[in-house]
Each structure stands twice: as structure tokens, then as C-alpha cells.
XYZ file of C-alpha atoms in Angstrom:
304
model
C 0.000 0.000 0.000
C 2.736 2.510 0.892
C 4.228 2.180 -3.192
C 1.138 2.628 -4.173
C 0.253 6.281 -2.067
C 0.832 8.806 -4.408
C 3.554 11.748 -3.459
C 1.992 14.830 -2.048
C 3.181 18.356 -3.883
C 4.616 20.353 -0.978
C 3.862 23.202 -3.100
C 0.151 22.227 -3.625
C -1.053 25.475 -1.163
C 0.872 27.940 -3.068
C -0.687 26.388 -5.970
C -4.330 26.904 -4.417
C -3.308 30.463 -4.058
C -1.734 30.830 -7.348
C -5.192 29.733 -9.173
C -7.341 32.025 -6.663
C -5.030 34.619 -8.213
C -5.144 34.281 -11.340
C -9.288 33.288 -11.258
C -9.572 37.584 -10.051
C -7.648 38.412 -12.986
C -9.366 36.406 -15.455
C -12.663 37.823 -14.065
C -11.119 41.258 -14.249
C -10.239 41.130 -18.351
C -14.164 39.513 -18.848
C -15.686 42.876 -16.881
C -16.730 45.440 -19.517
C -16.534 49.214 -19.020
C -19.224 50.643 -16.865
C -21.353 52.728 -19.414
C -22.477 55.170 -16.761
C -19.346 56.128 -14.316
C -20.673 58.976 -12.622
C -21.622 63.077 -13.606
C -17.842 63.323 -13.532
C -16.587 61.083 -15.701
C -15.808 61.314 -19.726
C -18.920 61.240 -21.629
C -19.577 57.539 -22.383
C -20.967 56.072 -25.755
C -24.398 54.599 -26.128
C -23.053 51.028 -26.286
C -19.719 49.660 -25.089
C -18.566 48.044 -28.250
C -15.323 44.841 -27.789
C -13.078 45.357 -30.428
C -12.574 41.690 -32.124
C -9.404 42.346 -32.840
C -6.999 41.419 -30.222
C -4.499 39.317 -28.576
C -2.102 38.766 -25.330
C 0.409 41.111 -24.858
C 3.768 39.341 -25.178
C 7.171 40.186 -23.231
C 9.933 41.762 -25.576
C 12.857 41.229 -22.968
C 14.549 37.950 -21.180
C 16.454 38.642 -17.806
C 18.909 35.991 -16.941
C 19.762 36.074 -12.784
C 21.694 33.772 -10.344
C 19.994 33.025 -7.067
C 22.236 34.065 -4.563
C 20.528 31.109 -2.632
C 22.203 27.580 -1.479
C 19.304 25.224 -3.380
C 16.607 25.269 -5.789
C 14.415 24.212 -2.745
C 15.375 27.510 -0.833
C 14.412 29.840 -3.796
C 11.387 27.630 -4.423
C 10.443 28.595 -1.032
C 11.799 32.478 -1.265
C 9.204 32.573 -4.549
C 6.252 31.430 -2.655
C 6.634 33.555 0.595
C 4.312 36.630 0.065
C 6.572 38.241 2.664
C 9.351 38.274 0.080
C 7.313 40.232 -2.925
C 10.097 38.931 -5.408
C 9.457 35.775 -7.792
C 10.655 34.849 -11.726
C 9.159 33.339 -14.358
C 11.344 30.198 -14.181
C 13.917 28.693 -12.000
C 16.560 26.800 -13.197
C 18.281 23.879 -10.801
C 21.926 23.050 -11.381
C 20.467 19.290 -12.398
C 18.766 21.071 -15.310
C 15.287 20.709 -14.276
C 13.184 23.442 -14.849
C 10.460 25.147 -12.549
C 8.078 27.000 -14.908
C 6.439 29.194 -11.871
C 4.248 31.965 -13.853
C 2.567 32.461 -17.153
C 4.780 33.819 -19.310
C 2.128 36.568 -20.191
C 1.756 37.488 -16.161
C 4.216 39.861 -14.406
C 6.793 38.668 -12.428
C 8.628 40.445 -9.829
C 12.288 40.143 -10.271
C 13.367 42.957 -12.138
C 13.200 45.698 -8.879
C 14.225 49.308 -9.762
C 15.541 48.957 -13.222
C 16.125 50.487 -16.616
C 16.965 49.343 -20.104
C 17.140 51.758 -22.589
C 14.109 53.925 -22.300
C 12.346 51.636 -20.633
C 11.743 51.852 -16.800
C 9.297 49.096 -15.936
C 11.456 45.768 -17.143
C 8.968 43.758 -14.749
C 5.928 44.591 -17.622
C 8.260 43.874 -20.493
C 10.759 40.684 -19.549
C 10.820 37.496 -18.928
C 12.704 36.379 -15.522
C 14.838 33.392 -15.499
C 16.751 32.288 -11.950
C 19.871 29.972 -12.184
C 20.172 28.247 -9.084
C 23.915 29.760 -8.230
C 25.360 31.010 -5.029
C 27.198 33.419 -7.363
C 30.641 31.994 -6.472
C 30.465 28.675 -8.486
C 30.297 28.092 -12.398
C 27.036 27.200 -14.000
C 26.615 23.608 -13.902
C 26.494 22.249 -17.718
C 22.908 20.294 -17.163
C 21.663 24.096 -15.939
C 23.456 25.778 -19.322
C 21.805 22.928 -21.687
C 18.418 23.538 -20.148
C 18.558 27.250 -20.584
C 19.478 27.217 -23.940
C 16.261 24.944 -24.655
C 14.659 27.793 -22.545
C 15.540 30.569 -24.589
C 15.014 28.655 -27.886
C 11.239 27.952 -26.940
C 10.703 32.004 -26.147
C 12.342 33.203 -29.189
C 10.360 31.724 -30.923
C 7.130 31.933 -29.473
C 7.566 35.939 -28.555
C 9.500 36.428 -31.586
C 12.343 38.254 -28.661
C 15.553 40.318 -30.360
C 18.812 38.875 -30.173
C 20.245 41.481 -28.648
C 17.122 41.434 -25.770
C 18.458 38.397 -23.617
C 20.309 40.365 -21.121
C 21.375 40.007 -17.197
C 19.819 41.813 -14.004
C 23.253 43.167 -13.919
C 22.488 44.931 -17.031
C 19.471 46.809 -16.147
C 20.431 47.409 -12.565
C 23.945 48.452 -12.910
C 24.174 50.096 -9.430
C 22.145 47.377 -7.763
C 23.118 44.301 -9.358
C 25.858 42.230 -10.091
C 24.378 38.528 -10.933
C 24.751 36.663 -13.106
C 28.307 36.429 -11.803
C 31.515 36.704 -14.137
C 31.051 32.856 -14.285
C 28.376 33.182 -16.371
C 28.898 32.213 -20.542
C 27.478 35.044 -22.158
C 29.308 33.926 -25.404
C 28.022 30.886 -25.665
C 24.935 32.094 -25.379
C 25.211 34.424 -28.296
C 26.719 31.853 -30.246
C 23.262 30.024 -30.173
C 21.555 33.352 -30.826
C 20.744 35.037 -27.367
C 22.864 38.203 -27.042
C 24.698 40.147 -28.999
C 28.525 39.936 -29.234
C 32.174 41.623 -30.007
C 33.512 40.427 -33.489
C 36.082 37.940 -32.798
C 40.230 39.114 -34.037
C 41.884 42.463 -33.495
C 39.600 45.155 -33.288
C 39.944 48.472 -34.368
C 40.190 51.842 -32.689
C 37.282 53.467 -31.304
C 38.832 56.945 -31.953
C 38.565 58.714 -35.514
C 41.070 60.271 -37.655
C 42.338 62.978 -35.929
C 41.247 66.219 -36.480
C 42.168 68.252 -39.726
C 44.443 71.170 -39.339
C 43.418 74.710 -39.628
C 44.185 75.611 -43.413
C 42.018 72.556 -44.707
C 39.432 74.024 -42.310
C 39.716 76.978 -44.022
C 39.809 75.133 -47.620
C 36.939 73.372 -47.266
C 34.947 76.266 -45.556
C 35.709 78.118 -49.232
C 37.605 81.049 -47.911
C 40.822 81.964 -49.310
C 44.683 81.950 -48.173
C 46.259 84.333 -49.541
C 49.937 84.796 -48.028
C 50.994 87.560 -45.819
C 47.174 88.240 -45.005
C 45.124 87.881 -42.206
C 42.808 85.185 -42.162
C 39.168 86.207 -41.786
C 36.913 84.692 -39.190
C 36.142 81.096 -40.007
C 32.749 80.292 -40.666
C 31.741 77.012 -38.530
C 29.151 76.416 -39.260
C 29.866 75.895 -42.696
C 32.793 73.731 -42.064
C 30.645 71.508 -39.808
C 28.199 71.206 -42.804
C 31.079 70.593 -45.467
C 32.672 67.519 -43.084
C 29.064 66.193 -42.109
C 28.438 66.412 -46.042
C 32.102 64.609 -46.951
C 31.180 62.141 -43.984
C 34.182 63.428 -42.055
C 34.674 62.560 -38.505
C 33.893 65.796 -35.876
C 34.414 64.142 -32.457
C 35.907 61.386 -30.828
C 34.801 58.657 -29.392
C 32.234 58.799 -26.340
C 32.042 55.499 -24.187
C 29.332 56.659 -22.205
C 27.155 57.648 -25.291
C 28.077 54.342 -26.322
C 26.661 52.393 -23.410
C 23.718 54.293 -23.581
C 22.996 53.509 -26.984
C 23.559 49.959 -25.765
C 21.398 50.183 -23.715
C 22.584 50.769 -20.088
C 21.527 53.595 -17.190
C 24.436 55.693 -17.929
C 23.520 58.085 -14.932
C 25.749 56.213 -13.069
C 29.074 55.946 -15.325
C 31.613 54.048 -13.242
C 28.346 51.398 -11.816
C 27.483 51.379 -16.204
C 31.078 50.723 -16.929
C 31.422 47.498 -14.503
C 27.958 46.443 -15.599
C 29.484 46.265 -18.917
C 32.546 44.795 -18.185
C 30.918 42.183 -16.329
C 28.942 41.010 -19.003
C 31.146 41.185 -22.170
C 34.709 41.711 -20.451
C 34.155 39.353 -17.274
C 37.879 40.594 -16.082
C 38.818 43.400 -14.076
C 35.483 44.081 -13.932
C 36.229 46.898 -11.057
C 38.753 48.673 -13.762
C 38.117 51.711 -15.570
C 37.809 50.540 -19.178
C 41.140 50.057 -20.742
C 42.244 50.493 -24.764
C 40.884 46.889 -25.272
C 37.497 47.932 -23.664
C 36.977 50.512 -25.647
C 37.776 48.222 -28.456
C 35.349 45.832 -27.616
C 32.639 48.891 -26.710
C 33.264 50.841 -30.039
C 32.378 46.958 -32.161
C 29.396 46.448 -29.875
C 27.838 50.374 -30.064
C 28.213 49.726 -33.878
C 26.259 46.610 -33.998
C 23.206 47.897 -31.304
C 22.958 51.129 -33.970
């Protein structure tokens, strides 16, 4: 009799409460517009007329963490604890089995205070994905092989960017530092999930340095006549003569580059390490070095 009892699902409470949930949401998207608010409200029409063209929004953006925790079972626990207000989308153990804990189309909570690009509310956008890591070990290759079936299966159904699989690092540069440096970001865009640095000798972020003052003065059209004095130089017409010849005017900005990237650039020196971390994973503490820039010029180019 006792091979025969069937396991109970420690989890089968949350569960309960999960369902309750998501029954009051379900009930909330059926409820139609109330056709008379109040005196106060916006004039309402004579009929509330449902569109029949529609579908789920989708999320545009994966965010890959580490735990921080000692076991799957502990952030199993953490994600199920209304006291903690934090959860993902899925959980990842270092055996490779996968804990699918939300709807991919619900809101998870594991983003915090964060910003990618112009967007401020990665929760509403992203998809949350939690290795099981302490943050000091490498990724166990059962975990890795699982992700990457992960990631396949939402690229393709949410037709995601490559260069939208990112880390919490990432979009919480001054917060966040997971997943750790031990984390294979390159073999992850090597399968398609991330963008990456061209591989060989890179060239130098900075342009050709700037032309001296009598071809300013040729290409602005005025003339050189020895023994004279030079009129004023007209700028503006020299700015429109290089622009026009597609000559460079300034050098190299890193922080305009990381913002074009994508990173919260309000904080350089926490931008700079996010950076590092992901796509340098050395000196990560370092101010970024001719190499860095290297690697930051190639990367600005291809996020363009």
C-alpha cells in the first residue's frame, strides 16, 4: 500500500493560491466598461462596443539572474513567501530541471528598480529566469543545456531580439551584479541570445584625428592668400562641409556608447562594470582600458 500512495506536492497550497489569483484576474479582463461612471466622468458612448481584434500582450525582454541562494528548494520557497514580494518566471536547478512558476504573459517580480534603454518598468516587459547559483560557483552544464532549450522555446514563441536576452546586472547596474563573471554570455550568443564583439583584433574606437586649420579653411571656401590675415572662419559651414564629406567631428564617447547599448548611464563608473561584467568578465572593477573601448566601439556599432 505505501508504493502505491501517491507523493503529495509540498507546493500544492501555493498552488491553491496561485489559481485564486489568477481566477480575479481572469474575471477582471471579462468585466466590460461601466457605461455610466458617474456626472464626472468622460462622456460615455451609447453602447460599449469589444473590439474583435486582439491578442495577449507578449514580453519583448529575457532577464537571466543567479539566485544568490544555497538550493533550488530555498528559492522555491523564497518565490512562494508573500513576505518576500520577489518571484521569476522560471527557476533553473543546477540538475537542469526546470520550474516554470508563472505564465509567461503574467508579471513577475524580479526585475526591482531597473532600466533598459528607455524603458523603466522591465517587470511589464521581460521574462525572468533564476539559475540556481550562489554566485561563487560556475554554472553547472545540465543548468546551461536547459537554458538554452529555454531561450530557444521564447524566441520563438515571442518572436524576442537577439540582442534582448540580457542580465539583471544589465538593467540594474548600481544594484546588481548577478549573473556572476562565471556566467557564458558567449556561448549564449553563439546560439543566438545576445549580442557579441567580433572575434580578431579590433579596431580603434577613436577617428582620424582632427584636420588642421588651413584645410578648415579650404573646405569652408575662404581663401589663403599669403601675408594676409585670415578672416573669421565660418563654422558652421565647415561643420556642414565635413558632415556632407562624412568626415569625422568628435571622438569617441564610451558613455554615449553604453547608452545607446542600452545601459543607465547616470551612473558611469556602476554602467562601466555592468558592462565589463557582461562582455569583459575581467577586471570588472577597472576603468575601461584600450581593449574595452575596443570591444565597446564593435558592440555600439552593432546595437545602432
Amino acid at each position: 500500500m505505501a508504493s502505491c500512495a501517491v507523493q503529495k506536492n509540498p507546493y500544492a497550497t501555493t498552488n491553491r493560491s496561485y489559481q485564486q489569483q489568477v481566477k480575479a484576474y481572469a474575471e477582471a479582463l471579462r468585466a466590460t466598461p461601466v457605461l455610466t461612471p458617474g456626472a464626472d466622468s468622460l462622456l460615455m458612448g451609447q453602447y460599449w462596443v469589444g473590439t474583435t481584434n486582439f491578442n495577449m500582450r507578449k514580453p519583448n525582454i529575457v532577464v537571466i539572474h543567479h539566485t544568490a541562494q544555497d538550493s533550488t528548494g530555498q528559492t522555491l520557497r523564497t518565490f512562494t513567501l508573500p513576505r518576500t514580494q520577489v518571484s521569476a518566471h522560471y527557476v533553473i536547478g543546477r540538475d537542469g530541471r526546470v520550474y516554470h512558476m508563472l505564465n509567461d504573459y503574467l508579471r513577475a517580480w524580479h526585475g526591482g528598480v531597473a532600466r533598459w534603454g528607455n524603458d523603466t518598468d522591465i517587470n511589464s516587459s521581460s521574462i525572468g529566469i533564476e539559475l540556481d547559483n550562489n554566485g561563487l560557483q560556475s554554472f553547472a552544464e545540465p543548468q546551461l543545456a536547459s537554458l538554452l532549450k529555454v531561450l530557444a522555446g521564447l524566441k520563438k514563441t515571442y518572436n524576442i531580439p537577439t540582442a534582448n536576452f540580457i542580465g539583471h546586472s544589465d538593467i540594474a547596474p548600481s544594484r546588481k551584479t548577478d549573473p556572476s563573471v562565471l556566467f557564458p554570455w558567449k556561448r549564449l550568443a553563439d546560439s543566438g541570445f545576445g549580442l557579441w564583439y567580433d572575434a580578431g583584433p579590433l579596431p580603434s574606437p577613436d577617428p582620424a584625428p582632427p584636420l588642421p586649420l588651413d584645410s578648415l579653411v579650404a573646405l569652408a571656401g575662404v581663401g589663403a592668400v599669403p601675408g594676409t590675415v585670415l578672416a573669421p572662419v565660418n563654422t558652421a559651414v565647415i561643420d556642414a562641409q565635413l558632415a556632407a564629406a562624412n568626415a569625422p567631428v568628435s571622438t569617441f564617447k564610451p558613455q554615449e556608447a553604453l547608452r545607446i547599448i542600452g545601459y543607465d548611464t547616470r551612473n558611469l563608473p556602476a554602467a562601466i562594470q555592468a558592462f565589463k561584467l557582461h562582455f569583459i568578465q575581467q577586471n570588472v572593477n577597472g576603468p575601461l582600458t584600450e581593449a574595452d573601448r575596443r570591444i565597446l566601439f564593435n558592440l555600439y556599432k552593432k546595437y545602432l
